[in-house]
mmCIF file of C-alpha atoms in Angstrom:
data_model
loop_
_atom_site.group_PDB
_atom_site.id
_atom_site.type_symbol
_atom_site.label_atom_id
_atom_site.label_comp_id
_atom_site.label_asym_id
_atom_site.label_seq_id
_atom_site.Cartn_x
_atom_site.Cartn_y
_atom_site.Cartn_z
ATOM 1 C CA MET A 59 -57.569 -37.859 -42.197
ATOM 2 C CA SER A 60 -57.925 -34.120 -41.784
ATOM 3 C CA ASN A 61 -55.069 -31.605 -43.249
ATOM 4 C CA VAL A 62 -53.883 -29.218 -40.043
ATOM 5 C CA CYS A 63 -52.848 -25.474 -41.177
ATOM 6 C CA ARG A 64 -49.766 -24.544 -39.509
ATOM 7 C CA ARG A 65 -47.891 -21.274 -38.982
ATOM 8 C CA PRO A 66 -44.446 -20.242 -39.531
ATOM 9 C CA ALA A 67 -42.842 -19.634 -36.414
ATOM 10 C CA PHE A 68 -40.039 -17.534 -35.468
ATOM 11 C CA THR A 69 -36.870 -18.841 -35.979
ATOM 12 C CA LEU A 70 -34.501 -18.585 -32.834
ATOM 13 C CA ILE A 71 -32.071 -16.331 -34.793
ATOM 14 C CA GLU A 72 -35.174 -14.187 -35.801
ATOM 15 C CA LEU A 73 -36.021 -13.118 -32.629
ATOM 16 C CA LEU A 74 -32.176 -12.193 -31.597
ATOM 17 C CA VAL A 75 -31.814 -9.724 -34.046
ATOM 18 C CA VAL A 76 -35.494 -8.661 -33.186
ATOM 19 C CA VAL A 77 -34.684 -8.157 -29.414
ATOM 20 C CA ALA A 78 -30.836 -6.627 -30.462
ATOM 21 C CA ILE A 79 -33.499 -4.093 -32.796
ATOM 22 C CA ILE A 80 -35.177 -3.119 -30.224
ATOM 23 C CA ALA A 81 -32.596 -2.968 -27.419
ATOM 24 C CA LEU A 82 -30.269 -0.719 -29.848
ATOM 25 C CA LEU A 83 -33.612 1.693 -30.253
ATOM 26 C CA VAL A 84 -33.972 1.925 -26.611
ATOM 27 C CA ALA A 85 -29.987 3.104 -26.776
ATOM 28 C CA ILE A 86 -30.485 5.259 -28.871
ATOM 29 C CA LEU A 87 -33.723 6.899 -27.849
ATOM 30 C CA ILE A 88 -33.392 6.895 -23.582
ATOM 31 C CA PRO A 89 -30.396 9.965 -24.205
ATOM 32 C CA SER A 90 -33.158 11.802 -25.962
ATOM 33 C CA LEU A 91 -35.352 11.132 -23.354
ATOM 34 C CA ASN A 92 -33.016 12.178 -20.927
ATOM 35 C CA GLY A 93 -31.999 15.424 -22.571
ATOM 36 C CA ALA A 94 -35.618 17.032 -23.341
ATOM 37 C CA LYS A 95 -36.186 15.699 -19.378
ATOM 38 C CA GLU A 96 -33.346 17.563 -18.384
ATOM 39 C CA GLN A 97 -33.927 20.125 -21.249
ATOM 40 C CA ALA A 98 -37.596 21.144 -19.052
ATOM 41 C CA LYS A 99 -36.036 21.181 -15.135
ATOM 42 C CA ARG A 100 -33.278 23.745 -16.763
ATOM 43 C CA ALA A 101 -36.840 25.382 -18.344
ATOM 44 C CA LEU A 102 -38.378 25.565 -14.308
ATOM 45 C CA CYS A 103 -34.936 26.701 -13.304
ATOM 46 C CA LEU A 104 -34.914 29.654 -15.291
ATOM 47 C CA SER A 105 -37.945 30.656 -14.646
ATOM 48 C CA ASN A 106 -37.487 30.324 -10.866
ATOM 49 C CA LEU A 107 -34.644 32.820 -11.461
ATOM 50 C CA LYS A 108 -36.389 35.093 -13.359
ATOM 51 C CA GLN A 109 -39.203 35.370 -10.627
ATOM 52 C CA ILE A 110 -36.860 35.415 -7.879
ATOM 53 C CA GLY A 111 -35.063 38.675 -10.349
ATOM 54 C CA ALA A 112 -38.578 40.336 -10.399
ATOM 55 C CA ALA A 113 -38.777 39.725 -6.481
ATOM 56 C CA CYS A 114 -35.690 41.490 -5.984
ATOM 57 C CA LYS A 115 -36.915 44.345 -8.558
ATOM 58 C CA ALA A 116 -39.978 44.727 -6.724
ATOM 59 C CA TYR A 117 -37.497 44.405 -3.046
ATOM 60 C CA SER A 118 -35.230 46.817 -3.783
ATOM 61 C CA ALA A 119 -38.140 49.761 -5.155
ATOM 62 C CA GLU A 120 -39.865 49.362 -1.885
ATOM 63 C CA ASP A 121 -36.092 48.746 0.562
ATOM 64 C CA SER A 122 -35.632 52.552 2.020
ATOM 65 C CA ARG A 123 -32.043 51.555 0.814
ATOM 66 C CA GLU A 124 -33.278 50.334 -2.046
ATOM 67 C CA HIS A 125 -30.744 47.431 -1.962
ATOM 68 C CA ALA A 126 -30.219 45.360 -5.303
ATOM 69 C CA THR A 127 -30.044 42.679 -3.369
ATOM 70 C CA PRO A 128 -31.693 41.643 -0.239
ATOM 71 C CA ILE A 129 -29.684 41.716 2.154
ATOM 72 C CA HIS A 130 -30.021 38.988 5.718
ATOM 73 C CA LYS A 131 -28.963 40.489 9.198
ATOM 74 C CA GLU A 132 -25.876 37.896 9.440
ATOM 75 C CA ASP A 133 -24.393 39.592 6.163
ATOM 76 C CA VAL A 134 -23.140 42.669 8.876
ATOM 77 C CA THR A 135 -22.516 40.487 11.543
ATOM 78 C CA LEU A 136 -18.895 41.245 12.090
ATOM 79 C CA GLY A 137 -16.473 37.805 13.529
ATOM 80 C CA ILE A 138 -19.052 35.774 11.689
ATOM 81 C CA SER A 139 -16.815 32.327 11.466
ATOM 82 C CA TYR A 140 -15.759 31.738 7.653
ATOM 83 C CA ARG A 141 -18.576 28.878 6.707
ATOM 84 C CA GLN A 142 -21.573 30.440 7.717
ATOM 85 C CA PHE A 143 -20.018 33.956 6.102
ATOM 86 C CA ILE A 144 -19.215 31.736 2.857
ATOM 87 C CA SER A 145 -21.382 28.881 2.394
ATOM 88 C CA ILE A 146 -24.846 29.768 4.441
ATOM 89 C CA ASN A 147 -25.206 33.870 4.041
ATOM 90 C CA PRO A 148 -24.858 33.543 0.192
ATOM 91 C CA PHE A 149 -28.017 31.321 0.311
ATOM 92 C CA ALA A 150 -29.866 33.269 2.510
ATOM 93 C CA GLY A 151 -31.738 35.812 0.964
ATOM 94 C CA GLY A 152 -34.360 33.642 0.818
ATOM 95 C CA GLY A 153 -35.566 30.111 0.842
ATOM 96 C CA ARG A 154 -37.638 27.273 2.781
ATOM 97 C CA ASP A 155 -36.250 25.768 6.760
ATOM 98 C CA ALA A 156 -33.722 23.291 6.106
ATOM 99 C CA GLN A 157 -35.270 19.627 6.169
ATOM 100 C CA GLN A 158 -31.256 17.684 6.569
ATOM 101 C CA ARG A 159 -28.557 19.277 8.349
ATOM 102 C CA PHE A 160 -26.032 21.435 7.413
ATOM 103 C CA ARG A 161 -22.243 19.340 7.560
ATOM 104 C CA ILE A 162 -20.114 21.915 8.630
ATOM 105 C CA LEU A 163 -17.448 18.818 9.747
ATOM 106 C CA ASN A 164 -19.000 15.490 10.345
ATOM 107 C CA SER A 165 -18.949 16.100 14.073
ATOM 108 C CA VAL A 166 -20.688 20.035 13.681
ATOM 109 C CA THR A 167 -23.648 20.856 11.961
ATOM 110 C CA MET A 168 -26.318 22.918 12.332
ATOM 111 C CA MET A 169 -30.090 22.503 10.625
ATOM 112 C CA LEU A 170 -31.092 26.141 9.488
ATOM 113 C CA ASP A 171 -34.541 26.298 11.430
ATOM 114 C CA GLU A 172 -36.431 27.417 14.215
ATOM 115 C CA ASN A 173 -35.996 24.763 16.272
ATOM 116 C CA ASP A 174 -32.082 24.969 16.236
ATOM 117 C CA PRO A 175 -30.144 27.178 18.444
ATOM 118 C CA VAL A 176 -27.606 28.460 15.626
ATOM 119 C CA GLY A 177 -29.347 28.217 12.961
ATOM 120 C CA ARG A 178 -32.731 29.684 13.785
ATOM 121 C CA ARG A 179 -30.330 32.524 13.249
ATOM 122 C CA TRP A 180 -30.941 31.198 9.134
ATOM 123 C CA ALA A 181 -34.605 29.986 9.446
ATOM 124 C CA ALA A 182 -37.081 30.842 6.991
ATOM 125 C CA LYS A 183 -38.280 33.111 8.571
ATOM 126 C CA THR A 184 -35.557 35.275 8.735
ATOM 127 C CA ARG A 185 -34.703 35.731 4.850
ATOM 128 C CA PRO A 186 -35.460 39.964 3.532
ATOM 129 C CA LEU A 187 -36.873 37.761 0.520
ATOM 130 C CA ASN A 188 -39.689 35.752 2.057
ATOM 131 C CA ARG A 189 -40.732 38.244 4.396
ATOM 132 C CA TYR A 190 -41.104 41.009 1.370
ATOM 133 C CA VAL A 191 -42.489 38.095 -1.579
ATOM 134 C CA PHE A 192 -44.475 35.713 1.456
ATOM 135 C CA LYS A 193 -45.320 38.251 3.940
ATOM 136 C CA ASN A 194 -48.435 35.687 6.134
ATOM 137 C CA LEU A 195 -46.817 32.351 5.717
ATOM 138 C CA GLY A 196 -46.674 29.985 8.502
ATOM 139 C CA ASN A 197 -43.827 27.361 9.894
ATOM 140 C CA ALA A 198 -45.482 24.362 8.410
ATOM 141 C CA ASP A 199 -45.704 27.255 4.835
ATOM 142 C CA TYR A 200 -41.656 27.479 5.186
ATOM 143 C CA LYS A 201 -40.997 23.852 4.415
ATOM 144 C CA HIS A 202 -41.366 24.361 0.771
ATOM 145 C CA LEU A 203 -40.940 27.602 -1.357
ATOM 146 C CA PRO A 204 -40.664 26.174 -4.737
ATOM 147 C CA MET A 205 -39.365 29.197 -6.222
ATOM 148 C CA PHE A 206 -36.407 28.375 -4.572
ATOM 149 C CA HIS A 207 -35.693 24.779 -5.863
ATOM 150 C CA CYS A 208 -33.565 24.124 -8.911
ATOM 151 C CA PRO A 209 -34.950 20.499 -10.127
ATOM 152 C CA SER A 210 -31.338 19.525 -11.060
ATOM 153 C CA ASP A 211 -30.563 20.493 -7.429
ATOM 154 C CA ARG A 212 -27.660 17.392 -6.717
ATOM 155 C CA GLY A 213 -25.047 20.143 -3.984
ATOM 156 C CA TYR A 214 -21.799 20.987 -4.538
ATOM 157 C CA PRO A 215 -19.687 18.398 -6.065
ATOM 158 C CA VAL A 216 -16.817 16.549 -4.816
ATOM 159 C CA ASN A 217 -13.550 18.467 -5.947
ATOM 160 C CA PRO A 218 -10.185 19.714 -3.724
ATOM 161 C CA LEU A 219 -10.863 23.015 -5.720
ATOM 162 C CA ILE A 220 -14.729 23.931 -5.165
ATOM 163 C CA ASP A 221 -14.266 25.868 -1.514
ATOM 164 C CA HIS A 222 -17.515 27.510 -1.461
ATOM 165 C CA SER A 223 -18.353 24.489 0.370
ATOM 166 C CA PRO A 224 -17.751 22.029 3.207
ATOM 167 C CA PRO A 225 -16.820 18.616 1.749
ATOM 168 C CA GLU A 226 -18.261 17.118 4.405
ATOM 169 C CA ASN A 227 -21.507 18.685 3.228
ATOM 170 C CA ALA A 228 -20.754 17.771 -1.389
ATOM 171 C CA THR A 229 -23.576 15.903 -3.178
ATOM 172 C CA ARG A 230 -26.475 16.785 -0.745
ATOM 173 C CA ALA A 231 -28.781 19.387 -2.277
ATOM 174 C CA CYS A 232 -28.704 23.200 -0.999
ATOM 175 C CA TYR A 233 -31.984 23.397 -1.040
ATOM 176 C CA ASP A 234 -32.221 20.882 1.724
ATOM 177 C CA THR A 235 -29.045 22.027 3.720
ATOM 178 C CA LEU A 236 -29.002 25.639 3.413
ATOM 179 C CA GLY A 237 -33.010 25.954 1.821
ATOM 180 C CA ASN A 238 -32.094 27.305 -1.467
ATOM 181 C CA SER A 239 -30.826 26.253 -4.259
ATOM 182 C CA TYR A 240 -29.711 29.873 -5.443
ATOM 183 C CA ARG A 241 -26.614 32.347 -3.988
ATOM 184 C CA TYR A 242 -25.446 35.520 -4.652
ATOM 185 C CA ALA A 243 -22.569 36.845 -6.341
ATOM 186 C CA ASP A 244 -19.403 37.103 -4.868
ATOM 187 C CA ALA A 245 -18.012 40.109 -1.976
ATOM 188 C CA CYS A 246 -14.558 40.528 -1.691
ATOM 189 C CA VAL A 247 -13.884 39.197 2.254
ATOM 190 C CA ILE A 248 -10.695 39.440 4.334
ATOM 191 C CA PRO A 249 -10.776 36.737 6.916
ATOM 192 C CA TYR A 250 -8.971 36.995 9.912
ATOM 193 C CA ALA A 251 -8.017 34.600 12.455
ATOM 194 C CA GLY A 252 -10.934 32.236 10.976
ATOM 195 C CA SER A 253 -13.590 34.705 11.803
ATOM 196 C CA ILE A 254 -14.950 37.831 8.529
ATOM 197 C CA PHE A 255 -13.907 40.971 10.740
ATOM 198 C CA GLN A 256 -14.151 43.471 7.000
ATOM 199 C CA SER A 257 -16.409 42.711 3.287
ATOM 200 C CA PHE A 258 -16.896 44.439 0.973
ATOM 201 C CA SER A 259 -18.518 44.505 -2.448
ATOM 202 C CA PHE A 260 -17.751 45.444 -6.462
ATOM 203 C CA GLY A 261 -20.868 43.320 -7.466
ATOM 204 C CA ALA A 262 -24.352 44.209 -7.527
ATOM 205 C CA TRP A 263 -25.112 42.837 -3.420
ATOM 206 C CA GLY A 264 -24.519 45.581 -1.041
ATOM 207 C CA HIS A 265 -25.302 48.237 -4.029
ATOM 208 C CA ARG A 266 -28.388 50.214 -4.520
ATOM 209 C CA LEU A 267 -30.180 49.152 -8.015
ATOM 210 C CA SER A 268 -30.554 52.919 -9.272
ATOM 211 C CA THR A 269 -26.415 53.211 -9.827
ATOM 212 C CA LEU A 270 -25.663 50.223 -10.975
ATOM 213 C CA THR A 271 -25.168 50.484 -14.975
ATOM 214 C CA ASN A 272 -24.803 47.211 -17.209
ATOM 215 C CA THR A 273 -27.003 45.661 -15.662
ATOM 216 C CA GLY A 274 -28.107 43.117 -18.092
ATOM 217 C CA MET A 275 -24.480 41.628 -17.831
ATOM 218 C CA LEU A 276 -24.169 42.626 -14.501
ATOM 219 C CA VAL A 277 -24.424 38.766 -12.482
ATOM 220 C CA GLN A 278 -26.652 38.696 -9.468
ATOM 221 C CA PHE A 279 -27.200 35.585 -8.505
ATOM 222 C CA GLY A 280 -27.506 31.641 -9.762
ATOM 223 C CA GLU A 281 -26.605 28.650 -9.113
ATOM 224 C CA PRO A 282 -23.891 27.771 -6.736
ATOM 225 C CA ILE A 283 -21.234 26.211 -8.882
ATOM 226 C CA TRP A 284 -20.797 28.698 -11.677
ATOM 227 C CA PHE A 285 -19.238 31.072 -9.280
ATOM 228 C CA ASN A 286 -16.375 27.867 -8.837
ATOM 229 C CA MET A 287 -16.414 27.382 -12.144
ATOM 230 C CA ASN A 288 -15.276 31.600 -13.308
ATOM 231 C CA GLY A 289 -12.883 30.861 -9.630
ATOM 232 C CA PRO A 290 -12.544 30.274 -6.434
ATOM 233 C CA ILE A 291 -13.968 33.526 -4.115
ATOM 234 C CA ILE A 292 -11.470 36.369 -3.667
ATOM 235 C CA PHE A 293 -8.373 35.892 -1.093
ATOM 236 C CA VAL A 294 -4.678 37.142 -1.070
ATOM 237 C CA GLY A 295 -2.735 33.722 -2.909
ATOM 238 C CA ASP A 296 -5.507 32.207 -5.038
ATOM 239 C CA ASP A 297 -5.684 30.687 -7.672
ATOM 240 C CA PHE A 298 -7.784 32.687 -10.219
ATOM 241 C CA ASN A 299 -7.931 30.266 -13.121
ATOM 242 C CA PRO A 300 -11.630 29.007 -13.833
ATOM 243 C CA ILE A 301 -12.113 25.031 -12.352
ATOM 244 C CA LEU A 302 -13.192 23.081 -15.135
ATOM 245 C CA ALA A 303 -16.769 21.362 -13.936
ATOM 246 C CA TYR A 304 -20.278 20.489 -15.419
ATOM 247 C CA GLY A 305 -22.801 22.255 -13.729
ATOM 248 C CA TRP A 306 -26.220 20.504 -12.076
ATOM 249 C CA HIS A 307 -27.820 20.540 -15.915
ATOM 250 C CA LYS A 308 -25.122 18.527 -16.398
ATOM 251 C CA ARG A 309 -23.396 21.483 -19.247
ATOM 252 C CA ARG A 310 -19.716 21.442 -19.105
ATOM 253 C CA MET A 311 -18.081 25.402 -17.488
ATOM 254 C CA THR A 312 -22.310 26.329 -17.711
ATOM 255 C CA ASP A 313 -25.380 26.889 -16.272
ATOM 256 C CA ASN A 314 -28.216 29.007 -15.109
ATOM 257 C CA VAL A 315 -27.246 32.943 -13.605
ATOM 258 C CA ALA A 316 -29.396 35.508 -13.477
ATOM 259 C CA TYR A 317 -28.753 39.320 -13.740
ATOM 260 C CA ALA A 318 -29.087 42.805 -12.188
ATOM 261 C CA ASP A 319 -31.562 43.973 -15.263
ATOM 262 C CA GLY A 320 -33.956 40.764 -14.217
ATOM 263 C CA SER A 321 -32.838 38.690 -16.446
ATOM 264 C CA ALA A 322 -31.767 35.135 -16.825
ATOM 265 C CA ARG A 323 -29.445 32.820 -19.345
ATOM 266 C CA SER A 324 -27.498 29.876 -19.657
ATOM 267 C CA THR A 325 -24.471 31.172 -19.136
ATOM 268 C CA LEU A 326 -20.761 29.867 -20.177
ATOM 269 C CA VAL A 327 -18.883 30.532 -18.447
ATOM 270 C CA GLY A 328 -15.774 30.361 -21.487
ATOM 271 C CA LYS A 329 -12.158 32.482 -21.376
ATOM 272 C CA SER A 330 -11.607 35.463 -18.962
ATOM 273 C CA ILE A 331 -11.292 38.642 -21.159
ATOM 274 C CA GLY A 332 -10.644 40.862 -17.680
ATOM 275 C CA VAL A 333 -10.204 44.248 -18.761
ATOM 276 C CA ASP A 334 -8.638 46.158 -21.471
ATOM 277 C CA GLU A 335 -5.654 48.467 -20.148
ATOM 278 C CA GLN A 336 -7.927 51.605 -21.047
ATOM 279 C CA THR A 337 -10.484 50.272 -18.405
ATOM 280 C CA ALA A 338 -7.900 49.323 -15.912
ATOM 281 C CA ALA A 339 -5.961 52.600 -16.117
ATOM 282 C CA ALA A 340 -9.692 54.701 -15.722
ATOM 283 C CA MET A 341 -9.529 52.484 -12.465
ATOM 284 C CA GLY A 342 -6.658 53.541 -11.040
ATOM 285 C CA LEU A 343 -5.627 50.292 -10.792
ATOM 286 C CA ALA A 344 -2.392 48.268 -12.468
ATOM 287 C CA ARG A 345 -2.878 45.441 -15.049
ATOM 288 C CA LEU A 346 -2.159 42.661 -12.341
ATOM 289 C CA GLU A 347 -4.572 43.973 -10.018
ATOM 290 C CA ALA A 348 -7.908 44.289 -12.921
ATOM 291 C CA SER A 349 -7.035 40.815 -14.639
ATOM 292 C CA LEU A 350 -8.820 39.496 -10.942
ATOM 293 C CA LEU A 351 -11.642 41.085 -11.875
ATOM 294 C CA LYS A 352 -14.123 38.209 -12.909
ATOM 295 C CA ARG A 353 -15.423 38.842 -16.002
ATOM 296 C CA GLY A 354 -16.562 36.805 -19.706
ATOM 297 C CA ALA A 355 -17.710 37.391 -23.052
ATOM 298 C CA ASN A 356 -21.223 37.932 -21.804
ATOM 299 C CA TYR A 357 -21.389 38.690 -18.200
ATOM 300 C CA ARG A 358 -19.390 40.324 -15.698
ATOM 301 C CA GLN A 359 -18.915 40.617 -11.783
ATOM 302 C CA ASP A 360 -17.601 43.776 -11.306
ATOM 303 C CA CYS A 361 -20.514 46.716 -11.768
ATOM 304 C CA TYR A 362 -17.361 49.451 -12.799
ATOM 305 C CA PRO A 363 -18.155 52.698 -12.840
ATOM 306 C CA THR A 364 -20.559 52.437 -10.161
ATOM 307 C CA PRO A 365 -18.295 52.192 -6.823
ATOM 308 C CA GLY A 366 -18.296 49.461 -4.335
ATOM 309 C CA ALA A 367 -20.124 49.173 -1.767
ATOM 310 C CA HIS A 368 -19.056 48.913 1.838
ATOM 311 C CA ILE A 369 -20.351 45.914 3.957
ATOM 312 C CA MET A 370 -18.583 45.575 7.705
ATOM 313 C CA GLY A 371 -15.856 46.268 9.005
ATOM 314 C CA VAL A 372 -14.206 49.559 9.196
ATOM 315 C CA VAL A 373 -14.233 51.682 5.987
ATOM 316 C CA SER A 374 -11.477 53.949 6.634
ATOM 317 C CA SER A 375 -8.939 50.931 6.972
ATOM 318 C CA LEU A 376 -10.606 48.635 4.701
ATOM 319 C CA GLN A 377 -8.419 46.576 2.317
ATOM 320 C CA TRP A 378 -8.647 45.037 -0.698
ATOM 321 C CA LEU A 379 -6.841 41.763 -1.219
ATOM 322 C CA GLY A 380 -4.356 42.942 1.267
ATOM 323 C CA GLY A 381 -3.162 46.369 0.263
ATOM 324 C CA TYR A 382 -3.457 45.375 -3.527
ATOM 325 C CA PHE A 383 -5.353 48.576 -4.072
ATOM 326 C CA ASN A 384 -5.094 52.208 -3.069
ATOM 327 C CA PRO A 385 -7.832 52.962 -0.990
ATOM 328 C CA ASN A 386 -8.196 56.157 -3.022
ATOM 329 C CA THR A 387 -8.852 54.160 -6.625
ATOM 330 C CA TRP A 388 -11.958 51.977 -7.839
ATOM 331 C CA PRO A 389 -13.399 50.564 -6.084
ATOM 332 C CA LEU A 390 -13.096 51.587 -2.845
ATOM 333 C CA ALA A 391 -12.877 55.843 -3.530
ATOM 334 C CA GLY A 392 -16.794 56.733 -2.477
ATOM 335 C CA CYS A 393 -17.966 53.138 -2.264
ATOM 336 C CA GLU A 394 -21.091 52.976 -0.882
ATOM 337 C CA ASP A 395 -22.417 52.476 2.657
ATOM 338 C CA ASN A 396 -25.453 50.673 2.598
ATOM 339 C CA MET A 397 -25.504 47.897 5.066
ATOM 340 C CA ARG A 398 -26.153 49.472 8.443
ATOM 341 C CA ARG A 399 -29.494 48.075 8.254
ATOM 342 C CA THR A 400 -29.947 44.835 10.421
ATOM 343 C CA ASP A 401 -33.687 43.919 10.573
#
């Protein structure tokens, strides 16, 4: 009888050990792979912001009023609704036609494209940076403008403290509903009876680029949640403490921000440092008033010593924060008035 050569087989225990080791290796590797993938998205996002920053600088060089940030005609529309001004206008400097309806309420929506009777006011062809950079695009081309798309765009989170977008529109990508993943830095607005009747800017928006200083620290635009981390937009009675949140790139209190010198970097909100007593005195502001300005260790949202910029309303009666500030001190004294352009 012939001898049969038998190979030794895995026992059940050995097989289970091998499977456990493979599962452990996969568990270790997946976070690293996800981290590398998110890092690549973050780098692409920063590249987008730098491209937009370069386009803004070129736009400013050719603009008759040298606007540091392109101005959409709806930015100077008196009586515009609160949600249109605070949630739509900041994204309308550039970007594509929306691909999903923007929800103001569950029963009130609009599509920001040529076919919506209201939303067409913010269609891609109306956006000034588009008209400057993409001079010969047709309607079909306006559906995809990747320069304005952050690949990690998940929209605004569900958070009652994040007030720049309606809760009904939460978790829906800004690129889809607003046409742009990036918004410009805050202005100061004074609402009346549910509409905006006066508006004022102490940041880059509304200013002539040549008048700005500290441009490497002056925030111009960026990923939208960062501006909520930095505290809500300024109104009388608001809480100015930072809002603890994660940005689109899964980092706590950090997201990508573009600056008025054309640079872009990941920026940690960190602890607000305000302005020191000497600077506040030079501004003519009380310490409490100066503490409302948003500054961090390597960024700022005010353009001091450049005066503020009048956006709309009556200059002589304009008051910031309902009269906290004397109109003869910074940021009101000598404010720029560059916003009459509405084309």
